[in-house]
């Protein structure tokens, strides 16, 4: 997969909804009902972070849910790429980008949303062929004003800001011309997962999906 094709596919996924849930899931049994709730609420693109021992099993369970587009977040190494693809992930997300990680995603045909926090990082990825990037960590890197400033001289690049994005500040990002969607974890709070409040999670997803 070429960087151009990978970036185009990532853009298509980012266009599915204004918010991409960033999911940290400890129990594989939560995978399917969580995915069903988020998809029913209007958020089909799901990022399962590889931060828990259960993450790959969760991806496998979510991949079975109709209407969902499941990706693996926190990709750091080529081994992560292989494991995520084998588990059923159809796209990847990384906090930053290295040549080895990009090479692996391209070789294994896993569309990647690579992270960038500075103009230089964004330009390096754009030079390689990536024009749909993750802006991370968004709030710690200056928030919406910083992303607006980066976008002024590089309008060819689109972003999915992630990191500190909440219902309260999401529209600050989504109103920017260089933002396609934003990543947020508030739509799947741990307490609701632990209590099995899937209706509550669906309601949070609906509110997030209405952010346009």
Coordinates of N, CA and C in Angstrom, one line a residue:
X1 N 0.8 -1.2 0.0 CA 0.0 0.0 0.0 C 0.9 1.2 0.0
X2 N 0.6 2.2 -0.9 CA 1.4 3.4 -1.0 C 1.0 4.3 0.1
X3 N 1.9 5.2 0.5 CA 1.5 6.3 1.5 C 0.2 7.0 1.1
X4 N 0.2 7.3 -0.2 CA -1.0 8.1 -0.7 C -2.3 7.3 -0.5
X5 N -2.3 6.0 -0.9 CA -3.4 5.2 -0.7 C -3.8 5.0 0.7
X6 N -2.8 4.9 1.6 CA -3.0 4.7 3.0 C -3.7 6.0 3.6
X7 N -3.2 7.1 3.2 CA -3.7 8.4 3.7 C -5.1 8.6 3.2
X8 N -5.4 8.2 2.0 CA -6.7 8.4 1.5 C -7.7 7.5 2.2
X9 N -7.3 6.3 2.5 CA -8.2 5.4 3.3 C -8.4 6.0 4.7
X10 N -7.3 6.5 5.3 CA -7.5 7.1 6.7 C -8.4 8.2 6.6
X11 N -8.4 9.0 5.6 CA -9.3 10.2 5.4 C -10.7 9.7 5.3
X12 N -10.9 8.6 4.6 CA -12.3 8.1 4.5 C -12.8 7.6 5.8
X13 N -12.0 7.0 6.6 CA -12.4 6.5 7.9 C -12.7 7.7 8.8
X14 N -11.8 8.7 8.8 CA -12.0 9.9 9.6 C -13.3 10.7 9.3
X15 N -13.7 10.6 8.0 CA -14.9 11.2 7.6 C -16.2 10.5 8.0
X16 N -16.1 9.4 8.6 CA -17.3 8.6 9.0 C -18.1 9.3 10.1
X17 N -17.4 10.0 11.0 CA -18.1 10.6 12.1 C -17.2 11.7 12.7
X18 N -17.7 12.7 13.4 CA -16.9 13.8 13.9 C -16.0 13.3 15.1
X19 N -16.3 12.2 15.7 CA -15.5 11.8 16.8 C -15.1 10.3 16.6
X20 N -13.8 10.0 16.8 CA -13.3 8.6 16.8 C -13.1 8.2 18.3
X21 N -13.9 7.3 18.8 CA -13.7 6.9 20.2 C -12.3 6.3 20.4
X22 N -11.6 6.8 21.4 CA -10.3 6.2 21.8 C -10.5 5.3 23.0
X23 N -10.4 4.0 22.8 CA -10.9 3.0 23.7 C -9.7 2.3 24.5
X24 N -9.8 2.3 25.8 CA -8.9 1.5 26.6 C -9.7 0.5 27.3
X25 N -9.7 -0.8 26.9 CA -10.6 -1.8 27.3 C -9.8 -2.9 28.0
X26 N -10.2 -3.3 29.2 CA -9.4 -4.3 30.0 C -10.1 -5.7 29.8
X27 N -11.3 -5.8 29.5 CA -12.0 -7.0 29.5 C -12.5 -7.3 28.0
X28 N -12.1 -8.4 27.4 CA -12.5 -8.8 26.1 C -14.0 -8.9 26.0
X29 N -14.7 -9.3 27.1 CA -16.1 -9.5 27.0 C -16.8 -8.1 26.8
X30 N -16.1 -7.0 27.0 CA -16.8 -5.7 26.8 C -16.7 -5.3 25.3
X31 N -15.9 -6.0 24.5 CA -15.6 -5.6 23.2 C -16.8 -5.5 22.3
X32 N -17.6 -6.5 22.2 CA -18.7 -6.6 21.3 C -19.8 -5.6 21.7
X33 N -20.3 -5.7 23.0 CA -21.3 -4.7 23.4 C -20.9 -3.3 23.3
X34 N -19.7 -3.0 23.6 CA -19.2 -1.6 23.5 C -19.2 -1.2 22.1
X35 N -18.7 -2.0 21.2 CA -18.8 -1.6 19.7 C -20.2 -1.4 19.3
X36 N -21.1 -2.3 19.7 CA -22.5 -2.2 19.2 C -23.1 -0.9 19.7
X37 N -22.8 -0.5 21.0 CA -23.3 0.8 21.5 C -22.8 2.0 20.8
X38 N -21.5 2.0 20.5 CA -20.9 3.1 19.8 C -21.4 3.2 18.4
X39 N -21.5 2.1 17.7 CA -21.9 2.1 16.3 C -23.4 2.6 16.3
X40 N -24.2 2.1 17.2 CA -25.6 2.5 17.3 C -25.8 3.9 17.5
X41 N -24.8 4.5 18.3 CA -24.8 5.9 18.6 C -24.3 6.8 17.5
X42 N -23.8 6.2 16.4 CA -23.4 7.0 15.3 C -21.9 7.2 15.2
X43 N -21.1 6.4 15.9 CA -19.6 6.5 15.9 C -19.1 5.1 15.4
X44 N -19.0 4.9 14.1 CA -18.5 3.6 13.6 C -17.0 3.3 13.6
X45 N -16.2 4.4 13.6 CA -14.8 4.2 13.5 C -14.3 4.1 15.0
X46 N -13.7 3.0 15.3 CA -13.3 2.7 16.7 C -11.8 2.5 16.8
X47 N -11.2 3.2 17.7 CA -9.7 3.0 17.9 C -9.5 2.3 19.3
X48 N -9.1 1.1 19.2 CA -8.7 0.3 20.4 C -7.2 0.5 20.7
X49 N -6.9 1.1 21.8 CA -5.5 1.3 22.1 C -4.8 0.0 22.6
X50 N -3.6 -0.2 22.1 CA -2.9 -1.4 22.6 C -2.2 -1.1 23.9
X51 N -3.0 -0.7 24.9 CA -2.4 -0.3 26.2 C -2.8 -1.3 27.3
X52 N -3.6 -2.3 26.9 CA -4.0 -3.4 27.9 C -3.7 -4.7 27.3
X53 N -3.5 -5.7 28.1 CA -3.2 -7.1 27.7 C -4.4 -7.7 26.8
X54 N -5.6 -7.1 27.0 CA -6.8 -7.6 26.4 C -7.0 -7.0 25.0
X55 N -6.2 -6.0 24.6 CA -6.5 -5.1 23.5 C -6.7 -5.9 22.2
X56 N -5.8 -6.9 21.9 CA -5.9 -7.6 20.6 C -7.2 -8.5 20.6
X57 N -7.5 -9.1 21.8 CA -8.8 -9.8 21.8 C -10.0 -8.9 21.7
X58 N -9.9 -7.7 22.2 CA -11.0 -6.8 22.1 C -11.2 -6.4 20.6
X59 N -10.1 -6.2 19.9 CA -10.2 -5.8 18.5 C -10.8 -7.0 17.7
X60 N -10.5 -8.2 18.1 CA -11.0 -9.4 17.4 C -12.5 -9.4 17.6
X61 N -13.0 -9.1 18.8 CA -14.4 -9.2 19.1 C -15.2 -8.0 18.4
X62 N -14.6 -6.9 18.5 CA -15.2 -5.7 17.8 C -15.3 -5.9 16.3
X63 N -14.3 -6.5 15.7 CA -14.3 -6.7 14.3 C -15.5 -7.5 13.8
X64 N -16.1 -8.3 14.7 CA -17.3 -9.1 14.3 C -18.6 -8.3 14.3
X65 N -18.5 -7.0 14.8 CA -19.8 -6.2 15.0 C -20.1 -5.5 13.7
X66 N -21.3 -5.7 13.1 CA -21.7 -5.1 11.9 C -21.7 -3.6 12.0
X67 N -21.1 -3.0 10.9 CA -21.2 -1.5 10.9 C -20.0 -0.8 11.5
X68 N -19.2 -1.6 12.2 CA -18.0 -1.0 12.9 C -16.7 -1.0 12.0
X69 N -15.9 -0.1 12.1 CA -14.6 0.0 11.5 C -13.6 0.0 12.6
X70 N -12.9 -1.1 12.8 CA -12.1 -1.2 14.0 C -10.6 -1.0 13.7
X71 N -10.0 -0.1 14.5 CA -8.5 0.1 14.3 C -7.8 -0.1 15.6
X72 N -6.5 -0.1 15.5 CA -5.6 -0.3 16.6 C -4.8 0.9 16.9
X73 N -4.9 1.4 18.1 CA -4.2 2.6 18.5 C -2.9 2.3 19.2
X74 N -2.1 3.3 19.4 CA -0.8 3.2 20.1 C 0.1 2.2 19.4
X75 N 0.1 2.1 18.1 CA 1.1 1.3 17.3 C 2.4 2.0 17.5
X76 N 3.4 1.2 18.0 CA 4.8 1.7 18.2 C 5.8 1.0 17.4
X77 N 5.6 -0.3 17.1 CA 6.6 -1.1 16.4 C 6.0 -1.9 15.2
X78 N 6.9 -2.5 14.4 CA 6.4 -3.3 13.3 C 5.6 -4.5 13.8
X79 N 6.1 -5.1 15.0 CA 5.4 -6.2 15.6 C 3.9 -5.8 16.0
X80 N 3.8 -4.6 16.5 CA 2.4 -4.1 16.8 C 1.5 -4.1 15.5
X81 N 2.1 -3.7 14.4 CA 1.4 -3.7 13.1 C 0.9 -5.1 12.7
X82 N 1.8 -6.0 12.8 CA 1.4 -7.4 12.4 C 0.4 -8.0 13.4
X83 N 0.5 -7.8 14.7 CA -0.4 -8.3 15.6 C -1.8 -7.6 15.5
X84 N -1.8 -6.4 15.2 CA -3.1 -5.6 15.0 C -3.8 -6.1 13.8
X85 N -3.1 -6.3 12.7 CA -3.7 -6.7 11.5 C -4.2 -8.2 11.6
X86 N -3.5 -9.0 12.3 CA -3.9 -10.4 12.5 C -5.2 -10.5 13.4
X87 N -5.3 -9.5 14.3 CA -6.5 -9.5 15.2 C -7.7 -9.0 14.5
X88 N -7.5 -8.3 13.4 CA -8.7 -7.8 12.6 C -8.8 -6.4 12.5
X89 N -7.8 -5.6 12.9 CA -7.8 -4.2 12.7 C -7.7 -3.8 11.2
X90 N -8.5 -2.8 10.9 CA -8.5 -2.4 9.5 C -7.8 -1.0 9.3
X91 N -7.4 -0.4 10.4 CA -6.5 0.8 10.3 C -5.7 0.9 11.6
X92 N -4.7 1.7 11.5 CA -3.9 1.9 12.7 C -3.7 3.4 13.0
X93 N -3.4 3.6 14.3 CA -3.1 5.0 14.8 C -1.9 5.0 15.6
X94 N -1.0 6.0 15.5 CA 0.2 6.0 16.3 C 0.4 7.4 16.9
X95 N 1.0 7.4 18.0 CA 1.3 8.7 18.7 C 2.3 9.6 18.0
X96 N 3.2 8.9 17.2 CA 4.2 9.6 16.4 C 4.4 8.8 15.2
X97 N 5.6 9.0 14.6 CA 5.8 8.2 13.4 C 7.3 7.9 13.2
X98 N 7.7 6.7 12.9 CA 9.1 6.4 12.5 C 9.1 5.7 11.2
X99 N 10.2 5.7 10.5 CA 10.3 5.1 9.2 C 10.0 3.6 9.3
X100 N 10.4 2.9 10.4 CA 10.2 1.5 10.5 C 8.7 1.2 10.7
X101 N 8.0 2.0 11.4 CA 6.6 1.9 11.6 C 5.8 2.1 10.3
X102 N 6.2 3.2 9.6 CA 5.5 3.5 8.3 C 5.8 2.4 7.3
X103 N 7.0 1.9 7.3 CA 7.3 0.8 6.3 C 6.5 -0.4 6.6
X104 N 6.3 -0.7 7.9 CA 5.6 -1.9 8.3 C 4.1 -1.8 7.9
X105 N 3.5 -0.6 8.1 CA 2.1 -0.4 7.8 C 1.9 -0.5 6.3
X106 N 2.8 0.1 5.5 CA 2.7 0.0 4.1 C 2.9 -1.4 3.6
X107 N 3.8 -2.1 4.2 CA 4.1 -3.5 3.7 C 2.9 -4.4 4.0
X108 N 2.2 -4.2 5.2 CA 1.1 -5.0 5.6 C -0.2 -4.4 5.2
X109 N -0.2 -3.4 4.4 CA -1.4 -2.7 3.9 C -2.4 -2.4 5.0
X110 N -1.9 -1.8 6.1 CA -2.7 -1.3 7.2 C -2.7 0.3 7.1
X111 N -3.8 0.9 6.7 CA -3.8 2.4 6.6 C -3.5 3.0 8.0
X112 N -2.6 4.0 8.0 CA -2.2 4.5 9.3 C -2.5 6.0 9.4
X113 N -2.9 6.4 10.6 CA -3.1 7.8 11.0 C -1.9 8.1 11.9
X114 N -0.8 8.6 11.3 CA 0.4 8.8 12.1 C 0.3 10.1 12.9
X115 N 0.9 10.1 14.0 CA 0.9 11.3 14.9 C 2.0 12.3 14.5
X116 N 1.6 13.6 14.7 CA 2.5 14.7 14.6 C 2.1 15.8 15.5
X117 N 3.1 16.5 16.1 CA 2.8 17.6 17.0 C 3.4 18.9 16.6
X118 N 4.2 18.9 15.6 CA 4.9 20.1 15.1 C 4.8 20.2 13.6
X119 N 5.0 21.4 13.1 CA 5.0 21.7 11.7 C 6.0 20.8 11.0
X120 N 7.2 20.7 11.6 CA 8.3 19.9 10.9 C 7.9 18.4 10.8
X121 N 7.2 17.9 11.9 CA 6.8 16.5 11.8 C 5.7 16.3 10.8
X122 N 4.8 17.3 10.7 CA 3.7 17.2 9.7 C 4.3 17.3 8.3
X123 N 5.3 18.2 8.1 CA 5.9 18.3 6.8 C 6.6 17.1 6.4
X124 N 7.3 16.4 7.3 CA 8.1 15.2 7.0 C 7.1 14.1 6.5
X125 N 6.0 14.0 7.2 CA 5.0 13.0 6.8 C 4.3 13.3 5.5
X126 N 4.1 14.6 5.3 CA 3.5 15.0 4.0 C 4.4 14.8 2.9
X127 N 5.7 15.0 3.1 CA 6.7 14.7 2.1 C 6.7 13.2 1.7
X128 N 6.4 12.4 2.6 CA 6.4 10.9 2.4 C 5.1 10.5 1.7
X129 N 4.0 11.4 1.8 CA 2.8 11.1 1.1 C 1.6 11.0 2.0
X130 N 1.8 11.3 3.3 CA 0.7 11.3 4.3 C 0.1 12.7 4.5
X131 N -1.2 12.8 4.2 CA -1.8 14.2 4.3 C -3.0 14.1 5.3
X132 N -3.2 13.0 5.9 CA -4.2 12.8 7.0 C -3.5 12.4 8.3
X133 N -3.3 13.3 9.2 CA -2.5 13.0 10.4 C -3.3 13.1 11.7
X134 N -2.7 12.6 12.7 CA -3.2 12.7 14.1 C -2.4 13.9 14.7
X135 N -3.1 14.8 15.3 CA -2.4 15.9 16.1 C -2.4 15.5 17.5
X136 N -1.2 15.1 18.0 CA -1.1 14.5 19.4 C 0.2 14.9 20.1
X137 N 0.1 15.2 21.4 CA -1.0 15.4 22.2 C -1.7 16.8 22.0
X138 N -2.9 16.8 21.6 CA -3.5 18.0 21.2 C -3.5 19.2 22.2
X139 N -4.1 19.0 23.3 CA -4.1 20.1 24.3 C -2.8 20.4 24.8
X140 N -1.9 19.5 25.1 CA -0.6 19.7 25.6 C 0.3 20.4 24.6
X141 N -0.1 20.3 23.3 CA 0.7 20.9 22.2 C 0.2 22.3 21.8
X142 N -0.7 22.8 22.6 CA -1.2 24.2 22.3 C -2.6 24.2 21.9
X143 N -3.3 23.1 21.8 CA -4.7 23.0 21.5 C -5.1 23.6 20.2
X144 N -6.4 24.0 20.1 CA -6.9 24.4 18.8 C -6.1 25.6 18.2
X145 N -5.7 26.6 19.0 CA -4.9 27.7 18.4 C -3.7 27.3 17.7
X146 N -3.0 26.3 18.3 CA -1.7 25.8 17.7 C -2.0 25.1 16.4
X147 N -3.1 24.3 16.4 CA -3.5 23.5 15.2 C -3.9 24.5 14.1
X148 N -4.6 25.5 14.5 CA -5.0 26.6 13.5 C -3.8 27.2 12.9
X149 N -2.8 27.5 13.7 CA -1.6 28.2 13.3 C -0.8 27.3 12.3
X150 N -0.7 26.0 12.7 CA 0.0 25.0 11.8 C -0.7 24.9 10.5
X151 N -2.0 24.9 10.5 CA -2.8 24.8 9.3 C -2.7 25.9 8.3
X152 N -2.4 27.1 8.8 CA -2.3 28.3 7.9 C -1.3 28.1 6.8
X153 N -0.1 27.7 7.1 CA 0.9 27.6 6.0 C 0.9 26.2 5.3
X154 N 0.2 25.2 5.9 CA 0.2 23.9 5.4 C -1.3 23.4 5.2
X155 N -2.1 24.1 4.4 CA -3.5 23.7 4.3 C -3.8 22.4 3.6
X156 N -2.7 21.8 3.0 CA -2.9 20.5 2.3 C -3.0 19.4 3.3
X157 N -2.7 19.6 4.6 CA -2.7 18.5 5.6 C -4.0 18.6 6.5
X158 N -4.6 17.5 6.7 CA -5.8 17.4 7.6 C -5.4 16.7 8.8
X159 N -6.2 17.0 9.9 CA -5.8 16.4 11.2 C -7.0 15.8 11.9
X160 N -6.6 14.9 12.8 CA -7.6 14.3 13.8 C -6.9 14.6 15.2
X161 N -7.2 15.7 15.8 CA -6.6 16.0 17.1 C -7.1 15.0 18.2
X162 N -6.1 14.6 19.0 CA -6.4 13.6 20.1 C -5.5 13.9 21.3
X163 N -6.1 13.8 22.4 CA -5.3 14.0 23.6 C -5.8 15.3 24.3
X164 N -6.7 15.1 25.3 CA -7.3 16.2 26.0 C -8.5 16.7 25.4
X165 N -9.0 16.1 24.3 CA -10.2 16.5 23.6 C -11.4 16.0 24.4
X166 N -12.4 16.9 24.7 CA -13.5 16.5 25.5 C -14.8 17.1 24.8
X167 N -15.9 16.7 25.3 CA -17.2 17.3 24.8 C -17.2 18.8 24.9
X168 N -16.5 19.3 26.0 CA -16.5 20.7 26.2 C -15.7 21.5 25.2
X169 N -14.6 20.9 24.7 CA -13.7 21.7 23.8 C -13.7 21.1 22.3
X170 N -14.4 20.1 22.1 CA -14.3 19.4 20.8 C -14.7 20.3 19.6
X171 N -15.7 21.2 19.8 CA -16.0 22.1 18.7 C -14.9 23.1 18.4
X172 N -14.1 23.4 19.4 CA -13.0 24.3 19.1 C -12.1 23.8 18.0
X173 N -11.9 22.4 18.0 CA -11.2 21.8 17.0 C -12.0 21.5 15.7
X174 N -13.2 21.0 15.9 CA -14.0 20.6 14.7 C -14.4 21.8 13.9
X175 N -14.3 23.0 14.4 CA -14.6 24.2 13.6 C -13.5 24.6 12.7
X176 N -12.3 24.1 12.9 CA -11.1 24.4 12.1 C -11.2 23.8 10.7
X177 N -10.8 24.5 9.7 CA -10.8 23.9 8.3 C -9.9 22.8 8.1
X178 N -8.9 22.6 8.9 CA -7.9 21.5 8.7 C -8.2 20.3 9.6
X179 N -9.4 20.3 10.3 CA -9.7 19.2 11.2 C -10.9 18.4 10.6
X180 N -10.7 17.1 10.4 CA -11.8 16.3 9.8 C -12.6 15.6 11.0
X181 N -11.9 15.2 12.0 CA -12.6 14.6 13.2 C -11.7 14.8 14.4
X182 N -12.1 14.3 15.5 CA -11.3 14.4 16.7 C -11.4 13.0 17.4
X183 N -10.3 12.7 18.2 CA -10.3 11.5 18.9 C -10.7 11.8 20.4
X184 N -11.6 11.0 21.0 CA -12.0 11.3 22.4 C -12.3 10.0 23.1
X185 N -11.9 10.0 24.4 CA -12.2 8.8 25.2 C -13.4 9.0 26.1
X186 N -14.0 10.2 26.1 CA -15.1 10.4 27.1 C -16.4 9.6 26.7
X187 N -16.5 9.2 25.4 CA -17.7 8.5 25.0 C -17.8 7.0 25.6
X188 N -16.7 6.6 26.2 CA -16.7 5.2 26.7 C -16.0 5.2 28.1
X189 N -16.6 5.9 29.1 CA -16.0 5.9 30.4 C -15.9 4.5 31.1
X190 N -14.9 4.3 31.8 CA -14.6 3.0 32.5 C -15.8 2.6 33.4
X191 N -16.4 3.6 34.1 CA -17.4 3.2 35.0 C -18.6 2.6 34.3
X192 N -18.9 3.2 33.1 CA -20.1 2.7 32.4 C -19.8 1.3 31.8
X193 N -18.5 1.1 31.4 CA -18.1 -0.2 30.8 C -18.2 -1.3 31.9
X194 N -17.7 -0.9 33.1 CA -17.7 -1.9 34.2 C -19.1 -2.2 34.7
X195 N -20.0 -1.3 34.6 CA -21.4 -1.5 35.0 C -22.3 -2.1 33.9
X196 N -21.7 -2.1 32.7 CA -22.5 -2.6 31.6 C -23.6 -1.7 31.1
X197 N -23.3 -0.4 31.3 CA -24.3 0.6 30.9 C -24.1 1.0 29.4
X198 N -24.5 0.0 28.6 CA -24.3 0.2 27.1 C -25.2 1.3 26.6
X199 N -26.4 1.4 27.2 CA -27.4 2.4 26.8 C -26.8 3.8 27.1
X200 N -26.1 3.9 28.2 CA -25.5 5.2 28.6 C -24.4 5.6 27.6
X201 N -23.6 4.6 27.2 CA -22.5 4.8 26.2 C -23.1 5.2 24.9
X202 N -24.2 4.5 24.5 CA -24.8 4.9 23.2 C -25.3 6.3 23.2
X203 N -25.8 6.8 24.4 CA -26.3 8.2 24.5 C -25.1 9.1 24.4
X204 N -24.0 8.8 25.0 CA -22.8 9.6 24.9 C -22.3 9.7 23.4
X205 N -22.4 8.5 22.7 CA -22.0 8.5 21.3 C -22.9 9.3 20.5
X206 N -24.2 9.3 20.7 CA -25.1 10.1 20.0 C -24.8 11.6 20.1
X207 N -24.5 12.0 21.3 CA -24.2 13.4 21.6 C -22.9 13.8 20.8
X208 N -21.9 12.9 20.8 CA -20.7 13.1 20.1 C -20.9 13.2 18.6
X209 N -21.7 12.3 18.1 CA -22.0 12.2 16.7 C -22.7 13.4 16.2
X210 N -23.4 14.2 17.1 CA -24.1 15.4 16.7 C -23.2 16.6 16.6
X211 N -22.0 16.5 17.0 CA -21.0 17.6 16.9 C -20.6 17.9 15.5
X212 N -21.3 18.8 14.9 CA -21.0 19.2 13.5 C -21.1 20.7 13.3

